[in-house]
């Protein structure tokens, strides 16, 4: 009897342990890939595949709109309710890092450390010597040019504009010869993303509106940039107030001559008109941003990062998941390239098949010509409020008649509010 | 002559009301490329059901969105009326100080920006463990709809002659019995009108579901439209218009069902509500 | 009484919390806790041109669309007044359709229709020859606010129409008859006989719509995000940007409080005006 009791107690005592070993760990993953019809099947397949390899880990996806995710995550971090992991991008990654609640990822990296990544893919993700988020998809932005339209306007389709003067001359020729197509697509909405997208153009003119000296917005370089934007709109080359994504259907119909867009435009065009890689290369080429007074080209990476929150109880498992998404051959092939049409952050493709799939003129132009021009914007707490002020000014420049000097003063005043 | 002019104007008014809806429906039958042509087509060249098939069989759980929206809005309307009716009754019949300022303050509260309320609401729901649940959403909607409901109900209850209640009191009715058995039946059209308003306010609310719901399967229709069709890649106008048509239809049907009692409710009580 | 208690909690807590935050320097991104700064947020507000232009835009947007929608609704009600039976019922049903379209749908639908290229409004106007080149409805500093108001008027007109046509039908028949015997012309009948009967309905429904419009976020945000520049930035949009773009809750709350005070003043004046009528 007594023995039995001991046996029962032993069984009972071992029971929780056994359950613990078996019980799957559930990780929450806040992301917008799962909210959008275009990427949802891809991210769900990735989660499924991961759960198949790791039967002890369950991923609970939290679908949040891309435009809301920073606001939601900051609110959740501040109220002590963050997810385990999140998809982040651009300034949002830095904002979350500023709250001090993103787990530094260096300890989780293998022997190679961060050296396995393309240096540009790490742009801005290393702060105070620590890796604050894992680069996931790399999607540099370049100037796409439509070869058919250039031909129609009597321009050499193998000689895309290399300077702003050439760009303006080409736009004028196209406007004259092919008046029913749009000239150039540049995002002029008022969002942090559009500020990020316009930053390389400002750099082209040598402008830095949020410079510490308190007069960045009121400067000759800024005047040059804003006047140029205004001339694009006034000549009818630029449709103001549109998102980067709004120009994409036009690109799929060959109704826009130049568009300033990421590598993922390839996937959007092909999903709309179902053309092959070879056909796409016949219609479209990409080139770094035309150089301006500074003589240099700049651009930014519109790709996405993955962060782990320091409040997570299962950081090791979370790392398993995010590194599966970002650096495993399965993740790169079946998500990054297939659904985001983006590049992987790795220096060397993890398989030969992947290496080969990068061998198209378009992707090679991105890798060899555009990637080296990645510069990145000065993200931080000041960047979001400054975006509102600067982009409001850009909108005033492209839609109204307010003198540029007044616009600059108003930008400066609205930035200095804090 | 006068009749011709009248019908001409009526035709114009109908065109004004219906043209946008026509455009919504027509666009929902166009494929992605046709929907974004620089020069639009007035009738679909190659009509397609793809956008609707995308809703029904696509990767997004549209049926859940629909059920969630309907349930949460109905629950909000019911809950708001359950609290608002006695509160309005107390404000209408009570003889305590601050009665006037309270009724006015309630109304003004409704005019506060939603976004200002979001942070305190979020913290409240977090503490109650109601985030990412339809119940939490109902609490949020109710917080927003309640002041308005109280104010409208007070207007309706004010029109009920006090003598009727006094007669009931003489008959030995208790206070809550008077409310339930005498006052409520008399203001029923008003109650329905108010409930419809609360329902529509909730149906139109975008910011609460976007902020309080994180599991896609628990999302509401309007939020899902914003969430799913204006993403990082492009705005899918065809798909969005199909979803919009589906979102609008039930509201239209519900609306026609209650319009008669709304007319009665609105003309009956709101005027005295001042 | 318990119902009033619930009400007080639900209504009072966010208001008090907002008032408290407005005296703090509180940014959600700061790692150090918020601290008391007295009236600094309020002082800054008075020198903030965007606040003042938002206030102006809110007033124009709200009152402009409510007044025009009320006039449209009134015209429709008068226009369909003499129709009877199924004709009236079906026309009324069709004229009410815009009200049943959810705001978020309205916003995206109109943004789609207002597009410079590919928008149906420009396409129709170009075909009719009314304009010679596409108009930038939502992206012109002078047209953006009127365009968003037009959208708003479209959704709101049915409400006024429904209410006013109900009120018209409840005018005692003797009043109309006696005016007809006096051979009063149509216009004078409308102005001197019918309008006075509708006055209260107009004022109350106007107030209801002012209330729901002053807070209108979805439509403006989905159509213009407050742009171009600050042309359509209303107070809600501005507060949203401050609170959830910049995470500056202190300053956003101060604007919320000033707003509350302004509305209190407006509401009590308006209600007094109605009562003395």
PDB file of C-alpha atoms in Angstrom, chain A residues 32 34-41 62-68 71-72 75-76 79 81 243 245-246 248-250 252-253 255 264 268 271-273 304 339-340, chain B residues 32-34 36-38 59-61 118-119 122-123 126 131-132 207 209-216 219 224 226-237:
ATOM      1  CA  UNK A  32       1.647  42.753 -41.564  1.00  0.00           C
ATOM      2  CA  UNK A  34      -0.358  38.000 -42.566  1.00  0.00           C
ATOM      3  CA  UNK A  35      -2.776  40.918 -43.001  1.00  0.00           C
ATOM      4  CA  UNK A  36      -2.308  41.397 -46.719  1.00  0.00           C
ATOM      5  CA  UNK A  37      -3.872  39.187 -49.325  1.00  0.00           C
ATOM      6  CA  UNK A  38      -0.646  39.171 -51.386  1.00  0.00           C
ATOM      7  CA  UNK A  39       1.674  37.811 -48.704  1.00  0.00           C
ATOM      8  CA  UNK A  40      -0.702  35.958 -46.381  1.00  0.00           C
ATOM      9  CA  UNK A  41      -0.424  32.561 -48.114  1.00  0.00           C
ATOM     10  CA  UNK A  62      -0.959  38.699 -35.055  1.00  0.00           C
ATOM     11  CA  UNK A  63      -1.988  40.491 -38.229  1.00  0.00           C
ATOM     12  CA  UNK A  64      -1.564  44.260 -37.936  1.00  0.00           C
ATOM     13  CA  UNK A  65      -1.741  46.813 -40.723  1.00  0.00           C
ATOM     14  CA  UNK A  66       1.657  48.029 -41.909  1.00  0.00           C
ATOM     15  CA  UNK A  67       0.608  51.631 -41.264  1.00  0.00           C
ATOM     16  CA  UNK A  68      -0.470  50.879 -37.678  1.00  0.00           C
ATOM     17  CA  UNK A  71       1.832  52.754 -33.003  1.00  0.00           C
ATOM     18  CA  UNK A  72       0.460  49.431 -31.763  1.00  0.00           C
ATOM     19  CA  UNK A  75       1.545  51.158 -27.046  1.00  0.00           C
ATOM     20  CA  UNK A  76       1.914  47.469 -26.240  1.00  0.00           C
ATOM     21  CA  UNK A  79       1.611  48.803 -21.322  1.00  0.00           C
ATOM     22  CA  UNK A  81       2.004  43.567 -23.341  1.00  0.00           C
ATOM     23  CA  UNK A 243       1.943  56.370 -52.694  1.00  0.00           C
ATOM     24  CA  UNK A 245       2.321  51.529 -54.597  1.00  0.00           C
ATOM     25  CA  UNK A 246      -0.093  53.699 -56.604  1.00  0.00           C
ATOM     26  CA  UNK A 248       2.729  50.088 -59.730  1.00  0.00           C
ATOM     27  CA  UNK A 249      -0.403  49.276 -61.776  1.00  0.00           C
ATOM     28  CA  UNK A 250       0.734  51.962 -64.234  1.00  0.00           C
ATOM     29  CA  UNK A 252       2.364  46.918 -65.171  1.00  0.00           C
ATOM     30  CA  UNK A 253       0.565  48.575 -68.092  1.00  0.00           C
ATOM     31  CA  UNK A 255       2.001  53.647 -68.713  1.00  0.00           C
ATOM     32  CA  UNK A 264       9.709  44.072 -55.251  1.00  0.00           C
ATOM     33  CA  UNK A 268       3.955  43.225 -58.392  1.00  0.00           C
ATOM     34  CA  UNK A 271       1.510  39.267 -60.510  1.00  0.00           C
ATOM     35  CA  UNK A 272      -0.578  41.785 -62.460  1.00  0.00           C
ATOM     36  CA  UNK A 273       0.346  41.015 -66.068  1.00  0.00           C
ATOM     37  CA  UNK A 304      11.804  44.424 -43.487  1.00  0.00           C
ATOM     38  CA  UNK A 339       6.235  36.505 -52.005  1.00  0.00           C
ATOM     39  CA  UNK A 340       8.267  39.653 -51.335  1.00  0.00           C
TER      40      UNK A 340
ATOM     41  CA  UNK B  32      -6.823  44.301 -61.300  1.00  0.00           C
ATOM     42  CA  UNK B  33      -5.410  45.844 -64.473  1.00  0.00           C
ATOM     43  CA  UNK B  34      -8.700  47.131 -65.837  1.00  0.00           C
ATOM     44  CA  UNK B  36      -6.410  50.832 -62.631  1.00  0.00           C
ATOM     45  CA  UNK B  37      -6.438  52.001 -66.248  1.00  0.00           C
ATOM     46  CA  UNK B  38      -5.458  55.654 -66.619  1.00  0.00           C
ATOM     47  CA  UNK B  59      -6.749  33.496 -47.811  1.00  0.00           C
ATOM     48  CA  UNK B  60      -8.681  36.072 -45.794  1.00  0.00           C
ATOM     49  CA  UNK B  61     -11.519  34.869 -43.549  1.00  0.00           C
ATOM     50  CA  UNK B 118      -7.680  55.300 -27.247  1.00  0.00           C
ATOM     51  CA  UNK B 119      -4.801  55.213 -24.764  1.00  0.00           C
ATOM     52  CA  UNK B 122      -6.353  50.369 -24.181  1.00  0.00           C
ATOM     53  CA  UNK B 123      -5.016  50.399 -20.635  1.00  0.00           C
ATOM     54  CA  UNK B 126      -5.493  45.384 -20.859  1.00  0.00           C
ATOM     55  CA  UNK B 131      -7.738  42.951 -25.493  1.00  0.00           C
ATOM     56  CA  UNK B 132      -8.039  41.104 -28.778  1.00  0.00           C
ATOM     57  CA  UNK B 207      -9.809  52.950 -35.206  1.00  0.00           C
ATOM     58  CA  UNK B 209     -10.886  47.409 -34.114  1.00  0.00           C
ATOM     59  CA  UNK B 210      -7.582  48.346 -35.753  1.00  0.00           C
ATOM     60  CA  UNK B 211      -6.066  49.060 -32.338  1.00  0.00           C
ATOM     61  CA  UNK B 212      -7.746  46.557 -30.061  1.00  0.00           C
ATOM     62  CA  UNK B 213      -7.885  43.438 -32.244  1.00  0.00           C
ATOM     63  CA  UNK B 214      -4.677  41.669 -33.217  1.00  0.00           C
ATOM     64  CA  UNK B 215      -5.912  38.267 -34.416  1.00  0.00           C
ATOM     65  CA  UNK B 216      -7.012  38.549 -38.016  1.00  0.00           C
ATOM     66  CA  UNK B 219     -11.205  41.526 -37.094  1.00  0.00           C
ATOM     67  CA  UNK B 224     -10.284  44.344 -42.753  1.00  0.00           C
ATOM     68  CA  UNK B 226      -8.268  48.938 -44.674  1.00  0.00           C
ATOM     69  CA  UNK B 227      -5.966  46.160 -43.519  1.00  0.00           C
ATOM     70  CA  UNK B 228      -6.057  43.893 -46.519  1.00  0.00           C
ATOM     71  CA  UNK B 229      -6.379  45.996 -49.619  1.00  0.00           C
ATOM     72  CA  UNK B 230      -4.108  48.973 -49.041  1.00  0.00           C
ATOM     73  CA  UNK B 231      -0.969  47.141 -48.114  1.00  0.00           C
ATOM     74  CA  UNK B 232       2.704  47.580 -48.805  1.00  0.00           C
ATOM     75  CA  UNK B 233       2.427  46.456 -52.426  1.00  0.00           C
ATOM     76  CA  UNK B 234      -0.457  48.253 -54.060  1.00  0.00           C
ATOM     77  CA  UNK B 235      -4.052  49.268 -53.544  1.00  0.00           C
ATOM     78  CA  UNK B 236      -6.218  46.457 -54.915  1.00  0.00           C
ATOM     79  CA  UNK B 237      -9.195  48.542 -56.047  1.00  0.00           C
TER      80      UNK B 237
END
